[in-house]
CSV table of C-alpha atoms in Angstrom, one decimal:
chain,number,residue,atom,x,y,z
A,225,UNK,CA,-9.8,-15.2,13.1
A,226,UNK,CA,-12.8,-15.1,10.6
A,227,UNK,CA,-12.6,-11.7,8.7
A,228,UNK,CA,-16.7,-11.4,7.3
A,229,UNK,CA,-15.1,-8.5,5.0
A,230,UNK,CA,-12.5,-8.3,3.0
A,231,UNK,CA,-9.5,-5.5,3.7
A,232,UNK,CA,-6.4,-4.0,3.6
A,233,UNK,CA,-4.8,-1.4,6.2
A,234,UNK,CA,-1.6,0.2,6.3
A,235,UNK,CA,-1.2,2.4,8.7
A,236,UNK,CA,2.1,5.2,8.8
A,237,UNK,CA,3.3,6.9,11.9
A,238,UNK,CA,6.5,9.4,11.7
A,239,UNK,CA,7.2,10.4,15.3
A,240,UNK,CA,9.2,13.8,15.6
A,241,UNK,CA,10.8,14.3,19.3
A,242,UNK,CA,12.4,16.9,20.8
A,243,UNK,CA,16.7,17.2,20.8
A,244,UNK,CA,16.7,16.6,24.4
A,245,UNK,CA,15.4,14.1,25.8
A,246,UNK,CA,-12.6,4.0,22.9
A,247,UNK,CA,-14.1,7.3,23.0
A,248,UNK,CA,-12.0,10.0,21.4
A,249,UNK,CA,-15.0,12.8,22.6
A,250,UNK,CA,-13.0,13.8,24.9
A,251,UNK,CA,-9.9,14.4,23.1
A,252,UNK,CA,-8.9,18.1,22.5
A,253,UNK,CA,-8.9,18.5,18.6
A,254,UNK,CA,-7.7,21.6,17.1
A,255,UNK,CA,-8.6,21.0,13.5
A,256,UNK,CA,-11.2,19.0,11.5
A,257,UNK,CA,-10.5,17.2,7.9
A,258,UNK,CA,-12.9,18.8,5.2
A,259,UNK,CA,-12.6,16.1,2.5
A,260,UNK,CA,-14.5,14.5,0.2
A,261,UNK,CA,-14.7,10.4,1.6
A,262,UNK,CA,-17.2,8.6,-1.0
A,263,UNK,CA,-17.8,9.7,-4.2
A,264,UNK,CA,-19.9,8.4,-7.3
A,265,UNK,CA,-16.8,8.4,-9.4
A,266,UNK,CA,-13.8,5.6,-9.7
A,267,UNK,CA,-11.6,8.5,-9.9
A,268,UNK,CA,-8.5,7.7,-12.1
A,269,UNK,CA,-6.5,10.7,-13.4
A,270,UNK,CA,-3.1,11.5,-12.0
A,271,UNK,CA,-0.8,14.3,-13.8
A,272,UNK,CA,2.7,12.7,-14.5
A,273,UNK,CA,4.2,14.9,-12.2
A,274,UNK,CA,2.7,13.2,-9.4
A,275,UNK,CA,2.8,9.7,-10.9
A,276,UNK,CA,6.7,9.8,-11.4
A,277,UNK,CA,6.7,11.4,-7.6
A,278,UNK,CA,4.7,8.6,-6.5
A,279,UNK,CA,6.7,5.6,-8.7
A,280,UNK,CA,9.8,7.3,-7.4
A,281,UNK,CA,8.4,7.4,-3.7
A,282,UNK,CA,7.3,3.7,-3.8
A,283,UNK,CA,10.6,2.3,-5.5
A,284,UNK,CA,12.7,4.0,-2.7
A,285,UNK,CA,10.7,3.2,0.4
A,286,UNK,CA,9.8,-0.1,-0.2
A,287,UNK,CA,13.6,-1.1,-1.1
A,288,UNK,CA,14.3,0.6,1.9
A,289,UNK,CA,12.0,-0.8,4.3
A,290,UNK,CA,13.0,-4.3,2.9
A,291,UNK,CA,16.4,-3.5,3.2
A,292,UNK,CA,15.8,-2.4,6.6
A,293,UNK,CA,13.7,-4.8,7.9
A,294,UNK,CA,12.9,-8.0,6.3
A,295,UNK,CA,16.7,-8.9,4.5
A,296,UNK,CA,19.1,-10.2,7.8
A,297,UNK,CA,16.3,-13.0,8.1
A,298,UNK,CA,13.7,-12.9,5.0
A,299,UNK,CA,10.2,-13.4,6.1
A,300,UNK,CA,6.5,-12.6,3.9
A,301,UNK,CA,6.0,-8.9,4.5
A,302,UNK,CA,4.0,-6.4,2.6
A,303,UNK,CA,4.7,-1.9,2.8
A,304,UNK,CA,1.7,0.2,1.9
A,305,UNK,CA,2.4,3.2,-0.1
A,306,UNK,CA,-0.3,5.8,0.3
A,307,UNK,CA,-0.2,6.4,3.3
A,308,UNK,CA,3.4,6.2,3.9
A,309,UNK,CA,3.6,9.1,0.9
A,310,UNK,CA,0.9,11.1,2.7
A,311,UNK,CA,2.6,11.2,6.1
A,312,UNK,CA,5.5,12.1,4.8
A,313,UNK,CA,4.1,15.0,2.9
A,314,UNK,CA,2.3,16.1,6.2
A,315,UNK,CA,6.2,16.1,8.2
A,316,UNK,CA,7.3,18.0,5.5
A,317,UNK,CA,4.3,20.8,5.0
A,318,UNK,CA,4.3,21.3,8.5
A,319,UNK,CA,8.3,21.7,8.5
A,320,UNK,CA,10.7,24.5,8.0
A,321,UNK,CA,11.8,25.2,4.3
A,322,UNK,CA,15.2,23.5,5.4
A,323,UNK,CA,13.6,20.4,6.7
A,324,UNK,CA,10.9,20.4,4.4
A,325,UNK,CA,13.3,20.8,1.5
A,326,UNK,CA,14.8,17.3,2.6
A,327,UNK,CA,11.2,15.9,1.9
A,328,UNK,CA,10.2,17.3,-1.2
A,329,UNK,CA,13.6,16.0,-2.9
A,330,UNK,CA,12.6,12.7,-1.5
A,331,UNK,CA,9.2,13.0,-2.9
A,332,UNK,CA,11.2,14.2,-6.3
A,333,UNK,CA,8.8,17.3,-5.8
A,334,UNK,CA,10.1,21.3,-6.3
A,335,UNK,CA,8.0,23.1,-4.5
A,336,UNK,CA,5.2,23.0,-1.8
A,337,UNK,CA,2.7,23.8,-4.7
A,338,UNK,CA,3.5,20.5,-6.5
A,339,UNK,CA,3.2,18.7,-2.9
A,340,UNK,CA,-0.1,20.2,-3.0
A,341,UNK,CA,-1.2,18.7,-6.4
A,342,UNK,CA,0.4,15.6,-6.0
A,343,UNK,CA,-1.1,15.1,-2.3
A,344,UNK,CA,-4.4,16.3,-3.9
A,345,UNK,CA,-4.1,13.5,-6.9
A,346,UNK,CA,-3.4,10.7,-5.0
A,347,UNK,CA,-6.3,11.3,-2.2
A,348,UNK,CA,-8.5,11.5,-4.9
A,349,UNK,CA,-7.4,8.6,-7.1
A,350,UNK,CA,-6.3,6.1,-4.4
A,351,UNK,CA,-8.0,6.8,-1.5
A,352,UNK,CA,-11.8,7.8,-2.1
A,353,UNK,CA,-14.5,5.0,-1.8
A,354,UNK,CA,-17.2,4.7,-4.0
A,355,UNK,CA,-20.0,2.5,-4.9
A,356,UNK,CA,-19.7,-0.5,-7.1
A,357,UNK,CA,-22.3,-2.3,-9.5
A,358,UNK,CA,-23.5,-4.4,-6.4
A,359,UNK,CA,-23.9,-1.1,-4.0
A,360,UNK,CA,-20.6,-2.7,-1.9
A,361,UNK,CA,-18.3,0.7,-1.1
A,362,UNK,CA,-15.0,0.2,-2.9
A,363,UNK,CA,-11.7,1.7,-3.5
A,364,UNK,CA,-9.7,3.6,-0.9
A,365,UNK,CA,-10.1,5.3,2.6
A,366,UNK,CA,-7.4,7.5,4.0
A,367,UNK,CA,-7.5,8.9,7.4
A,368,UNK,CA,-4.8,11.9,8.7
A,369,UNK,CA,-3.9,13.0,12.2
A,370,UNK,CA,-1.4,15.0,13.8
A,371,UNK,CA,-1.3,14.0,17.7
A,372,UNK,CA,1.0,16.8,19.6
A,373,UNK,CA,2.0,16.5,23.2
A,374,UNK,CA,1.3,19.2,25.3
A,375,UNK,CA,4.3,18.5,28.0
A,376,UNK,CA,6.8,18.5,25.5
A,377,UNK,CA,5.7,21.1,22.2
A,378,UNK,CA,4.2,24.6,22.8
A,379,UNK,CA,1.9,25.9,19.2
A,380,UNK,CA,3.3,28.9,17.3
A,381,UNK,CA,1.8,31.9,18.8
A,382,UNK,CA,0.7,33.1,15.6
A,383,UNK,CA,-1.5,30.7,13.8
A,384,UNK,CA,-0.1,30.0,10.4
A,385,UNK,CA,-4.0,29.9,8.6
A,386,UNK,CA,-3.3,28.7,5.6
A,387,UNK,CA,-0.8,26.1,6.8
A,388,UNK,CA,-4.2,25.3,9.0
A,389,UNK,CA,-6.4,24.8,5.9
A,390,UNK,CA,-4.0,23.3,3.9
A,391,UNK,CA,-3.9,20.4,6.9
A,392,UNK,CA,-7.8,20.4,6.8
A,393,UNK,CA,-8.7,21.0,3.5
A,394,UNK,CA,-5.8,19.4,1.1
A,395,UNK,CA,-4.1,16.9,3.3
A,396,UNK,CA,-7.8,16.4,5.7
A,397,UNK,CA,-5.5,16.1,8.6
A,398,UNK,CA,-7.1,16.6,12.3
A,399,UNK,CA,-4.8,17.7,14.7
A,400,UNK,CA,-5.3,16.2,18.2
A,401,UNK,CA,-3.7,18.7,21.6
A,402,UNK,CA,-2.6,14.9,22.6
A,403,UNK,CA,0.0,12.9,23.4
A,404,UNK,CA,0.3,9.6,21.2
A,405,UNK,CA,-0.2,6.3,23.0
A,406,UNK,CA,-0.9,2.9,21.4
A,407,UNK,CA,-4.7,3.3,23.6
A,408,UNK,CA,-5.3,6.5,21.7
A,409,UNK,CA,-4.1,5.5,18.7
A,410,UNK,CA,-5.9,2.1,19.1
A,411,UNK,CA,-9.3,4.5,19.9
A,412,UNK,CA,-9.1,6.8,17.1
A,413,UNK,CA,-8.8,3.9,14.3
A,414,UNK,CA,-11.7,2.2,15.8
A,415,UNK,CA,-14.0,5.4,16.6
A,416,UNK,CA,-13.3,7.0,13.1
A,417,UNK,CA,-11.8,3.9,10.8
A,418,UNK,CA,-14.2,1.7,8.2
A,419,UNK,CA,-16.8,0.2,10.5
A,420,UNK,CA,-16.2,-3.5,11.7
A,421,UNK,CA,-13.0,-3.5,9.3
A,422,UNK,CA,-10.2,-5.6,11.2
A,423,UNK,CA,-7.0,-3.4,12.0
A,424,UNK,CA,-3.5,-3.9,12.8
A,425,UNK,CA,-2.8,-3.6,17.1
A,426,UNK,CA,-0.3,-0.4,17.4
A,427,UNK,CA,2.1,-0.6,20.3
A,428,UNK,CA,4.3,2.6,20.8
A,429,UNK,CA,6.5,3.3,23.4
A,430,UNK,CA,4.4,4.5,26.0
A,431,UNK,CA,6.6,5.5,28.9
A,432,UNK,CA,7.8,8.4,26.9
A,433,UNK,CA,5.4,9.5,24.2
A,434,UNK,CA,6.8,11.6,21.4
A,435,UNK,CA,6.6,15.1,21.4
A,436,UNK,CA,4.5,15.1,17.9
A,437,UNK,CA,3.5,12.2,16.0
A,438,UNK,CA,2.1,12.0,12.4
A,439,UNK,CA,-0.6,9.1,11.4
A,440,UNK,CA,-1.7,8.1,8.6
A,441,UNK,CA,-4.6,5.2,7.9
A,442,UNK,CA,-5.1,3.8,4.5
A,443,UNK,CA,-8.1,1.2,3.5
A,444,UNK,CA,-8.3,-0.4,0.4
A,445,UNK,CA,-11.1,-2.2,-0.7
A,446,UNK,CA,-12.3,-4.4,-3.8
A,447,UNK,CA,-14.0,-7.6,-3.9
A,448,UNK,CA,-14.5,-10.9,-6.7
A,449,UNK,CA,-17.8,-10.9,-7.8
A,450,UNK,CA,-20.1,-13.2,-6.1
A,451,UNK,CA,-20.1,-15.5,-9.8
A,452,UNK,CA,-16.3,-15.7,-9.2
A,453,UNK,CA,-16.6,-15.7,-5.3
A,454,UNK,CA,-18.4,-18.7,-5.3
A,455,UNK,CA,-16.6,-21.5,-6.9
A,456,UNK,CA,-13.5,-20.6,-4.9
A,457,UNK,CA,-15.3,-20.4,-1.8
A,458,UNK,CA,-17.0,-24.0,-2.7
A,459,UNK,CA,-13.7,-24.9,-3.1
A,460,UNK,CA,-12.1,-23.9,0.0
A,461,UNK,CA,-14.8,-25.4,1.9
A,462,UNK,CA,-13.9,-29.0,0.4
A,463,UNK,CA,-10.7,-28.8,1.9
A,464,UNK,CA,-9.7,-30.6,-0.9
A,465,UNK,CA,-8.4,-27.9,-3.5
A,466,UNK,CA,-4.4,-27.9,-2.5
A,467,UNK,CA,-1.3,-27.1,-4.5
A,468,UNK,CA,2.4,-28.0,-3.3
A,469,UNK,CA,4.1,-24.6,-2.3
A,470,UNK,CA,8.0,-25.5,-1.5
A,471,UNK,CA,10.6,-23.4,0.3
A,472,UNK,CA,14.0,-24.5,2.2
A,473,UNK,CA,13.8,-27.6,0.4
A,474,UNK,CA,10.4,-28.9,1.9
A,475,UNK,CA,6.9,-28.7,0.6
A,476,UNK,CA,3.5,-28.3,2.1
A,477,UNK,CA,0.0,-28.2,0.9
A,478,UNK,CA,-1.9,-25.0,0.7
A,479,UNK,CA,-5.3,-23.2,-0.1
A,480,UNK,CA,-5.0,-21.3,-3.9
A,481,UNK,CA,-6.7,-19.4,-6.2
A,482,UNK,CA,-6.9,-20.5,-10.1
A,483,UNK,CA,-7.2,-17.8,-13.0
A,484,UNK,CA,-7.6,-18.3,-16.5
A,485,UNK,CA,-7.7,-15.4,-18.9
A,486,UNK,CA,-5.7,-14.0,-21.6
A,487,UNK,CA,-2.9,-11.2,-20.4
A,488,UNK,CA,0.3,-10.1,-20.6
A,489,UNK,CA,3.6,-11.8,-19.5
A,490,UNK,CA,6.7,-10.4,-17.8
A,491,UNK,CA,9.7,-11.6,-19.0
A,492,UNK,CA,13.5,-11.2,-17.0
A,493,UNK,CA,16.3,-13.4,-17.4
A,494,UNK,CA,15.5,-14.1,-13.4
A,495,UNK,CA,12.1,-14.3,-13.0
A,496,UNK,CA,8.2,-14.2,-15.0
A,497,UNK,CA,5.3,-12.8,-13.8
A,498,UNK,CA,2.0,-11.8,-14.7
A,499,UNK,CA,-1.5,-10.1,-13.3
A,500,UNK,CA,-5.1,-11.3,-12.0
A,501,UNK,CA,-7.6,-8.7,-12.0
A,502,UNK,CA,-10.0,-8.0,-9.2
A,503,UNK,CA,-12.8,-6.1,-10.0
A,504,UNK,CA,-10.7,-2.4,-9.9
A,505,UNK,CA,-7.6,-3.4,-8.9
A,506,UNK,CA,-5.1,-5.8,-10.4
A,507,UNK,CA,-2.5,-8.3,-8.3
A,508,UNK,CA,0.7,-8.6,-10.4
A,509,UNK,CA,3.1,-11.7,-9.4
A,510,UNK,CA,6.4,-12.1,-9.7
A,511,UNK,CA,8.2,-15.5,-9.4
A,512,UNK,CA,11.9,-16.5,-9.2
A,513,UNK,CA,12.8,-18.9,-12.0
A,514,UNK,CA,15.2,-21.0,-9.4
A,515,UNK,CA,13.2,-21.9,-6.6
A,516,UNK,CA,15.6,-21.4,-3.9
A,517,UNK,CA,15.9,-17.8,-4.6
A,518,UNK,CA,14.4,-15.5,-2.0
A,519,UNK,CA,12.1,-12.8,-3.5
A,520,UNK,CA,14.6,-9.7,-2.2
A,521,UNK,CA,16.9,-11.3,-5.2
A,522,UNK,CA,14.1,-10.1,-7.7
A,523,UNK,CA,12.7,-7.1,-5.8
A,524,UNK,CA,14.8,-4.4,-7.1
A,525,UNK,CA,14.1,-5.3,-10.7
A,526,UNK,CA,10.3,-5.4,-10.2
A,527,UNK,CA,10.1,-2.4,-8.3
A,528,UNK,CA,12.4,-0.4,-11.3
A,529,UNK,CA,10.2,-2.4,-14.3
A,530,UNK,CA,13.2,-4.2,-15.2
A,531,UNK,CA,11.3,-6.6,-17.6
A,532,UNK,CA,10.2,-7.2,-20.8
A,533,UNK,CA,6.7,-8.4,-22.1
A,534,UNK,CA,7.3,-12.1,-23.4
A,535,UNK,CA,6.7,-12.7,-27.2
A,536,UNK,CA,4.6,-15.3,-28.2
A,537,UNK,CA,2.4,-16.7,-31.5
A,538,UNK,CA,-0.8,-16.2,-32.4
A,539,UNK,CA,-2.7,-18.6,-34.7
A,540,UNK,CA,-5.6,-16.6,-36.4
A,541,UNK,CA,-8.9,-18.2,-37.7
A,542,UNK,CA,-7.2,-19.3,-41.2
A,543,UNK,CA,-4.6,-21.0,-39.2
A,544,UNK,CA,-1.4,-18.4,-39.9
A,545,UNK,CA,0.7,-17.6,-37.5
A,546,UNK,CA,1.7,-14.1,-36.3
A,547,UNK,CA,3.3,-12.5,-33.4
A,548,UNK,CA,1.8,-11.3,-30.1
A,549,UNK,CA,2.3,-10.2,-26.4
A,550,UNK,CA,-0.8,-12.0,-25.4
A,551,UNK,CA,-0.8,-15.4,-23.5
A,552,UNK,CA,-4.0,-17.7,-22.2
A,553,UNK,CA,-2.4,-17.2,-18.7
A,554,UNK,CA,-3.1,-19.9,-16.0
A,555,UNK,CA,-2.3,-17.8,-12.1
A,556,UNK,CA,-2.3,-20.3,-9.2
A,557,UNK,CA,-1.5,-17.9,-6.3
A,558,UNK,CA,-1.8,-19.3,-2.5
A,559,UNK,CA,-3.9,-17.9,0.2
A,560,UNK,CA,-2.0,-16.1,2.5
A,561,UNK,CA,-2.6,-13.7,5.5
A,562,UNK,CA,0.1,-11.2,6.8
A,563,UNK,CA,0.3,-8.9,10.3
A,564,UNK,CA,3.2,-6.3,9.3
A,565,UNK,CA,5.5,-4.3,11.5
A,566,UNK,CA,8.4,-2.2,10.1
A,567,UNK,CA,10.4,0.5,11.1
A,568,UNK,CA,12.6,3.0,9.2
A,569,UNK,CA,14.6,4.1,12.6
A,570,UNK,CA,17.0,7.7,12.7
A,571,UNK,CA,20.0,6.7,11.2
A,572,UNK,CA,18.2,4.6,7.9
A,573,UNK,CA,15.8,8.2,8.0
A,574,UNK,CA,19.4,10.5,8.6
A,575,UNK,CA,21.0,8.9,5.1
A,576,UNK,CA,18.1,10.2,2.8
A,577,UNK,CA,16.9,13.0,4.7
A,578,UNK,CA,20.0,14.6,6.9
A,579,UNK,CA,18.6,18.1,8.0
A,580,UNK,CA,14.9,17.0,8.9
A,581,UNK,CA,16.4,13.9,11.5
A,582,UNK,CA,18.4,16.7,13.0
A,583,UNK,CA,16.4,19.7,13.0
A,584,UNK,CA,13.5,22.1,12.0
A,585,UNK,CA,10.4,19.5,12.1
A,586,UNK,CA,7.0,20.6,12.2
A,587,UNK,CA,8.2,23.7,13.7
A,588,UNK,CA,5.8,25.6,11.7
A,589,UNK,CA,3.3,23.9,13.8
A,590,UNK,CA,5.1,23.9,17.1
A,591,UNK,CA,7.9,24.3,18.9
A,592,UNK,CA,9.4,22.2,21.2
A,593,UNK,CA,9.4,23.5,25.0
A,594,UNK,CA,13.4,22.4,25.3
A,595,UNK,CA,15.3,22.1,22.1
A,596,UNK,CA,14.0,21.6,18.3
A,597,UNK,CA,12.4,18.9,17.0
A,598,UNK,CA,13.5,16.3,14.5
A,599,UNK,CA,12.2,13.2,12.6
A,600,UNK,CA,12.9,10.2,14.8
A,601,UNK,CA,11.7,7.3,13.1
A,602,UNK,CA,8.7,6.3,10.2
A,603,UNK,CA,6.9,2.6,11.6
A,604,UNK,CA,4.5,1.0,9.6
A,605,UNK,CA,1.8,-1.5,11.0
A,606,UNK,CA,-0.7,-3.6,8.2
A,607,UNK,CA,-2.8,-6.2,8.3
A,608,UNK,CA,-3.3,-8.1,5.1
A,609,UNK,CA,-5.6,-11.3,3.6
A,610,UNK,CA,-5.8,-13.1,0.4
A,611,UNK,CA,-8.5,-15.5,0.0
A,612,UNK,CA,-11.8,-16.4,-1.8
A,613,UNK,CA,-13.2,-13.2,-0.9
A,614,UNK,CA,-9.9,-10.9,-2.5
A,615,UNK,CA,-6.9,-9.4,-1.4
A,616,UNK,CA,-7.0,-7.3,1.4
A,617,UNK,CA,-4.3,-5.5,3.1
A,618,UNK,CA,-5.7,-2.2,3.2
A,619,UNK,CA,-7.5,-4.0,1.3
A,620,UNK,CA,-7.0,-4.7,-2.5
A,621,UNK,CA,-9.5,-7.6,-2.7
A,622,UNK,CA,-8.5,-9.7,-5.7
A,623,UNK,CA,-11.3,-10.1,-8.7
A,624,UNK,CA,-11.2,-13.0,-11.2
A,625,UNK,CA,-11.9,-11.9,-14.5
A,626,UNK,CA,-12.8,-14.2,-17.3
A,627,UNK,CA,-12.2,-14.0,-21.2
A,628,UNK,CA,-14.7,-14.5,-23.7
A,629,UNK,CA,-13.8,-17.3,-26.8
A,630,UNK,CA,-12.5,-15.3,-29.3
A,631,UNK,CA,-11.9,-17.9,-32.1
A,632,UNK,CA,-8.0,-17.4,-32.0
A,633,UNK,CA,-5.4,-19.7,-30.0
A,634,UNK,CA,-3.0,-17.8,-28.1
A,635,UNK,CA,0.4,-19.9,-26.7
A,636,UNK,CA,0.0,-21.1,-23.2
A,637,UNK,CA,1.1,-19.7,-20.4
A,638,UNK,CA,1.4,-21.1,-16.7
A,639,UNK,CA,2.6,-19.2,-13.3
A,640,UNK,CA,2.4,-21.6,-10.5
A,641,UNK,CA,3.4,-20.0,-7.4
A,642,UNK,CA,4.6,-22.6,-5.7
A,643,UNK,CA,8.1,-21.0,-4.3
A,644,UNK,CA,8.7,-17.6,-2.3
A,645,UNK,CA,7.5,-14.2,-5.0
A,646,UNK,CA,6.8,-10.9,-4.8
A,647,UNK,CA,3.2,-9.3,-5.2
A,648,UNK,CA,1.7,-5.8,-6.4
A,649,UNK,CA,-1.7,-4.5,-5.5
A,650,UNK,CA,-1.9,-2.2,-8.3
A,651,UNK,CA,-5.0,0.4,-9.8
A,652,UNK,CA,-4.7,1.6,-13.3
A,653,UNK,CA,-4.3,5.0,-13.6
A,654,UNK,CA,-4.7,7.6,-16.3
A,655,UNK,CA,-2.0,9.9,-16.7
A,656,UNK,CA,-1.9,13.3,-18.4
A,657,UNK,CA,-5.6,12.2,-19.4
A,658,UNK,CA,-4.4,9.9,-22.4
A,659,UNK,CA,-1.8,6.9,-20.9
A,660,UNK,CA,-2.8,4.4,-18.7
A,661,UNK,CA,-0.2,3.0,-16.8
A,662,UNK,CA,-0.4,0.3,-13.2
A,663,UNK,CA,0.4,2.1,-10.0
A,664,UNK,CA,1.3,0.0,-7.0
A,665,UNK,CA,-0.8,0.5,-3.6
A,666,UNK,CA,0.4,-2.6,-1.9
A,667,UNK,CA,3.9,-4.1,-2.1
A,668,UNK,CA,5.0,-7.2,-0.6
A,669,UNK,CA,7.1,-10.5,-0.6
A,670,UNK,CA,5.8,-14.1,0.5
A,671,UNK,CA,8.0,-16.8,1.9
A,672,UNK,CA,6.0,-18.5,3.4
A,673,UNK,CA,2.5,-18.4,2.6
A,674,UNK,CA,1.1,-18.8,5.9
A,675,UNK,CA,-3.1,-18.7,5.9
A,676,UNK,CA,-5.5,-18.1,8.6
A,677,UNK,CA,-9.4,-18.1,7.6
């Protein structure tokens, strides 16, 4: 399949049943999402309350969904974050304090005033598109729906306003009188997602559609500049630019992309890694040092920063030597293209958040006609793509950036991903308006890098 633009999706739905057992026109909505979508501004700023929610968030659900789902029989698989965070947040705001509670301490949040903030941040920094130097729309695009089925849930009779307008106008959630099938949800990503953007084919369970369902849509976009864009492309086209990528003792020959620049290096007595910039995001790698380990061995100590940067010398321009963090980094990273499904199912959900998978959700939404209503599972479907044209699942499109001569010889530096790693799509955020730190979007393992163009 021939993607013309590059992409990333990751796409979040929490289903909450009750105890007991494409046009969208004509859909009855019952609220609209007031938000901002495309600004001017790469917004950047994040408070470090919601950044150490958000680290925290990541860290947990990605070990978990590994865990879960990729662990028993280890394949490439990549979690989004954003929008798994923001349909969370949405179960929880729309919960009783008891089931909401269960969220906001898995958030690492006190109150539904900081869920407001953070949810506010994060929107704002990760998922707003704007326009780059070449007029392309970059950056992130979130869409939020609430899909309730009217056989099984019943609204509250009294209209919680500012529960409404905090869905609409913080969270730009629209709220659909519906029941959730994979058509509908199929329809609504393809009437109101990115136009022509390729997305990830949702299957539910159709025969018996949950009573409520929570979806959440996240798009990610950045692209290589054409000047960097070119030469890979060129050499994609020869067919003739290959490196030997090995895994369960065999090798084959795939598609890569070379960086050269000066950077960082990340140092743990189990693995290196280092970054290639796109144009506004970054793509960290991270590579076993024995090259029968799986990436899962390393994932834990990525995800919790357990690494140092690597020291190095640096020979000045009257040849003395001095100390320095800063490598001439060569990157070879392979091509690969993912389709993700994953499921966090009741009993993972019941062991972090035990009142919520038994009781009290969304009920200050709806109630169920027989019963309460409970979390019943969180599934996440992605597509992803890394190639000449970026990274893209939901889509952090990878940029090459290149370093000017500087007169100075830094010690060399070579990550050859040639055995199975784990990958970031990160942005660099500003936090408290004076530290810049790297916050993940996209987080992922590759076994096998598998490539279709």
């Amino acid at each position: 399949m021939k993607f013309k633009k590059t992409f990333l999706l990751g796409l979040t739905l929490v289903s909450l049943v009750a105890c007991q057992n494409a046009d969208i026109s004509s859909y009855s909505r019952l609220a609209t999402p007031k938000l901002e979508k495309i600004s001017n501004t790469n917004y950047i700023d994040l408070s470090s309350k919601t950044y150490e929610s958000y680290m925290a968030f990541a860290r947990k659900f990605t070990s978990l969904m590994m865990k879960e789902n990729n662990l028993k029989d280890e394949q490439s698989l990549g979690i989004s974050i954003p929008d798994a965070y923001i349909c969370l947040a949405i179960v929880g705001i729309t919960s009783i304090k008891e089931a909401c509670d269960d969220v906001l301490n898995y958030l690492e949040l006190s109150n539904i005033s900081e869920l407001r903030v953070a949810v506010k941040e994060i929107l704002k920094c990760f998922a707003t598109l704007f326009k780059n130097s070449d007029g392309k729309l970059v950056g992130g695009f979130n869409l939020n729906s609430i899909w309730l089925n009217p056989e099984k849930v019943d609204l509250i009779k009294e209209k919680d306003e500012e529960l409404y307008k905090d869905l609409e106008e913080v969270f730009g959630a629209s709220i659909f009188m519906e029941a959730l099938t994979s058509e509908k949800a199929n329809n609504y990503l393809k009437v109101e997602g990115l136009k022509d953007m390729p997305v990830p084919k949702i299957e539910l369970e159709d025969d018996d559609p949950c009573a409520l369902n929570v979806m959440s849509v996240y798009y990610c976009l950045d692209y290589f500049e054409e000047s960097v864009k070119r030469p890979y492309k060129s050499q994609y086209d020869s067919g003739k630019h290959k490196m030997d990528y090995f895994l369960n003792e065999s090798s084959q020959k795939v598609d890569y992309i070379e960086s050269h620049k000066q950077g960082i290096v990340y140092e743990n007595d189990k693995f290196y890694g280092s970054s290639l910039g796109i144009n506004f995001l970054n793509m960290a790698f991270f590579l076993p040092n024995d090259k029968n380990a799986m990436p899962s061995s390393i994932m834990d100590d990525v995800l919790n920063e357990n690494f140092t940067l690597k020291e190095g010398l640096l020979k000045d321009y009257e040849g003395n030597m001095q100390p320095t963090d800063i490598f001439d980094v060569d990157i070879s990273a392979p091509y690969f293209s993912l389709e993700n499904k994953c499921e966090l199912d009741r009993g993972a959900l019941n062991e972090i958040m035990p009142f919520i998978t038994n009781q009290g959700a969304s009920e200050r939404l709806v109630k169920a006609k027989n019963g309460t209503l409970f979390l019943d599972y969180i599934k996440q479907f992605s597509v992803m793509k890394f190639n000449y044209d970026g990274f893209y699942s939901c889509s952090a499109t990878i940029a090459g950036e290149r370093a000017t001569s500087t007169g100075m010889e830094y010690e060399k530096f070579k990550l050859t991903l040639d055995h199975p790693y784990v990958f970031e799509v990160r942005k660099q955020v500003k936090i408290d308006n004076h530290v810049f730190k790297n916050a993940p979007l996209i987080i992922g393992e590759i076994v096998n890098p598998v490539y279709k163009d």
